Tab-separated table of C-alpha atoms in Angstrom:
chain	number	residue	atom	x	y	z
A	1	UNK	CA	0.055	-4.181	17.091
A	2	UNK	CA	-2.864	-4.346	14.703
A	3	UNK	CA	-0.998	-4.798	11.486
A	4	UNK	CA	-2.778	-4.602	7.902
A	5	UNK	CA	-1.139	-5.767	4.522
A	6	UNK	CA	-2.920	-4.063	1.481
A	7	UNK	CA	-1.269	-6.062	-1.268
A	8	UNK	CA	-1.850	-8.035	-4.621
A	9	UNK	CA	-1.713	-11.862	-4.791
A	10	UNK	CA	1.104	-11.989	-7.326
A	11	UNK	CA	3.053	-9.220	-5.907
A	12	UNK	CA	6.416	-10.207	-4.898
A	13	UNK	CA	7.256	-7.493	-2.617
A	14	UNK	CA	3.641	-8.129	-0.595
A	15	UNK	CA	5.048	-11.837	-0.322
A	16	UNK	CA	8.346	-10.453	1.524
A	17	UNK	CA	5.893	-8.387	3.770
A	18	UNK	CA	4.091	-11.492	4.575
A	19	UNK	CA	6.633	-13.415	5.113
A	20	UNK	CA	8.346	-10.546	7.568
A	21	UNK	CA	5.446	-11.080	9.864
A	22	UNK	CA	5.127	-14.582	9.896
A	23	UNK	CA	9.108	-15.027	10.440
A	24	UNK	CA	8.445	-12.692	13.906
A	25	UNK	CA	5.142	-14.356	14.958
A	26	UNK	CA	3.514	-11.405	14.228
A	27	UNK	CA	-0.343	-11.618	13.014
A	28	UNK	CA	-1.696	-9.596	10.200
A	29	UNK	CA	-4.751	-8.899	8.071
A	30	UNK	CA	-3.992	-9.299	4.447
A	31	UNK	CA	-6.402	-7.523	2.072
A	32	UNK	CA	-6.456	-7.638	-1.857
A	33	UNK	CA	-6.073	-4.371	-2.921
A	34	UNK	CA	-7.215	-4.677	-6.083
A	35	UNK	CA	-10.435	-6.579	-5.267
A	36	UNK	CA	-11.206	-4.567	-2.207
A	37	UNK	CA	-9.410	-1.531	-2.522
A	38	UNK	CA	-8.792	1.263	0.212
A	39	UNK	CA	-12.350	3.356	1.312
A	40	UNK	CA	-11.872	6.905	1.037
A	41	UNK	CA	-10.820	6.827	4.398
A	42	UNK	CA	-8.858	4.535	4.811
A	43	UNK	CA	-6.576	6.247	1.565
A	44	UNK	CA	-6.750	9.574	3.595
A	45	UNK	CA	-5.086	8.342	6.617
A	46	UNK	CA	-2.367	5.934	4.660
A	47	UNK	CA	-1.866	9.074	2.257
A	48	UNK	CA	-1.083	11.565	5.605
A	49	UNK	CA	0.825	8.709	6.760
A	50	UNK	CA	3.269	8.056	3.841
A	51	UNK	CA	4.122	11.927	3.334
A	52	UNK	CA	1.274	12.386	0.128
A	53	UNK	CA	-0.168	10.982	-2.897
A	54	UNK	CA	2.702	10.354	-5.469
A	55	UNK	CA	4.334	7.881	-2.585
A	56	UNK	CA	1.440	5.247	-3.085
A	57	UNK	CA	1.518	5.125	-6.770
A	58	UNK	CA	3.505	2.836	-8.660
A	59	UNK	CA	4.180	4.498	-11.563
A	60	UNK	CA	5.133	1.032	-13.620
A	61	UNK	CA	2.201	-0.558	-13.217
A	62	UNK	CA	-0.264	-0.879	-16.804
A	63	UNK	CA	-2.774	1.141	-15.009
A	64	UNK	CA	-0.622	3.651	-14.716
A	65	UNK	CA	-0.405	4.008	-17.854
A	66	UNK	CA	-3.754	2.888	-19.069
A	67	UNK	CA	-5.111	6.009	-17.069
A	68	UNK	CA	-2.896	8.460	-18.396
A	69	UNK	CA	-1.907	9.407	-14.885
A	70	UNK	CA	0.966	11.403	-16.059
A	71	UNK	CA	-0.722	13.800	-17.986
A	72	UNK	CA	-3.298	14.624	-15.334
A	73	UNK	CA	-3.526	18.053	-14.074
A	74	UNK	CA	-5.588	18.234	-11.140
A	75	UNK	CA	-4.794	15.811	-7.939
A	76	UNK	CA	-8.157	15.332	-7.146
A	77	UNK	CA	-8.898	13.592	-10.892
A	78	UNK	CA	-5.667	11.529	-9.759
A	79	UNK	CA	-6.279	10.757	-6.578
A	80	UNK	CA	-9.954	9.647	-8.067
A	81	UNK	CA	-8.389	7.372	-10.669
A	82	UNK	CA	-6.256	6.023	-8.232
A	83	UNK	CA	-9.203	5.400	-5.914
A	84	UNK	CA	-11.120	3.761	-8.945
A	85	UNK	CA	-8.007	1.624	-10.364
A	86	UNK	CA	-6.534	0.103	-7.112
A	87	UNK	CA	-3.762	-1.895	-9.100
A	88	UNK	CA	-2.418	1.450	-9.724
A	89	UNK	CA	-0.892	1.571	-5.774
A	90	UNK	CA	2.675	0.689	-4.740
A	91	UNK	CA	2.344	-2.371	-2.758
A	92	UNK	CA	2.968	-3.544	-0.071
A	93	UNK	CA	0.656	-0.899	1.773
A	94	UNK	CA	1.179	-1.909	5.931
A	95	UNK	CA	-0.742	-0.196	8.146
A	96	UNK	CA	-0.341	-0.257	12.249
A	97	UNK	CA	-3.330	1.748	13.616
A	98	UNK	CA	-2.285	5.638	12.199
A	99	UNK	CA	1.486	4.698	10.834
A	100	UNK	CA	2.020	3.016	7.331
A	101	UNK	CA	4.145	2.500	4.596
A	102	UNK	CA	4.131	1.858	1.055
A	103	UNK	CA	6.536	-0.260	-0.378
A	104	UNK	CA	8.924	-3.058	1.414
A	105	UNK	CA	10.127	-1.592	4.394
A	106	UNK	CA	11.161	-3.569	6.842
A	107	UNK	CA	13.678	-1.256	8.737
A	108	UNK	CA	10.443	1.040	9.734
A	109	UNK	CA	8.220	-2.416	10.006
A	110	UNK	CA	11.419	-2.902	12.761
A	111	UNK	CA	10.911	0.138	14.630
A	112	UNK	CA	7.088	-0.856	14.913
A	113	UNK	CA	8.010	-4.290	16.727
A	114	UNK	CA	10.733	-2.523	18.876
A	115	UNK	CA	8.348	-0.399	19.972
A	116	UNK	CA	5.831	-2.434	20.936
């Protein structure tokens, strides 16, 4: 297992995902998503991963609303904002090579250990 937290510091929910892994003996990169956010890339693969775009924003965060996401026509201004304003993703983002989720999950986070 290769598993990567994107999370903030302060995020309580990143905490829990931390804490998952570290309860199971299970080591993890954790990355600050809003220092470092995701490379084009990387946001491609979590985004095919996680069933699309509107799963990885978190629509109550200030950004959010500081960017006017809402009233956004075009996806690819979103998905540009989104890439420019990490702080506006739903975290915790945990990656395991090609599968991710956003959000806590730990019944999927399960099915990862089980498999291995």
């Amino acid at each position: 297992m290769n598993i990567q937290i994107f999370g903030k510091n302060k995020c309580s929910e990143t905490k829990k995902a931390e804490r998952f892994f570290k309860e199971r003996n299970i080591k993890f990169q954790f990355i600050d998503i809003v220092k470092c956010g995701l490379s084009k890339g990387e946001y491609e693969s979590v985004k095919s991963a996680v069933g699309g775009m509107p799963a990885l924003i978190d629509e109550k965060s200030k950004e959010y609303t500081n960017q006017y996401m809402s009233h956004l026509a075009s996806q690819e201004d979103a998905e540009e904002r989104l890439l420019n304003n990490p702080g506006m993703f739903k975290t915790p983002i945990v990656r395991n090579g090609k599968a991710a989720t956003a959000g806590y999950k730990p019944e999927v986070w399960d099915g990862w250990i089980k498999e291995k």
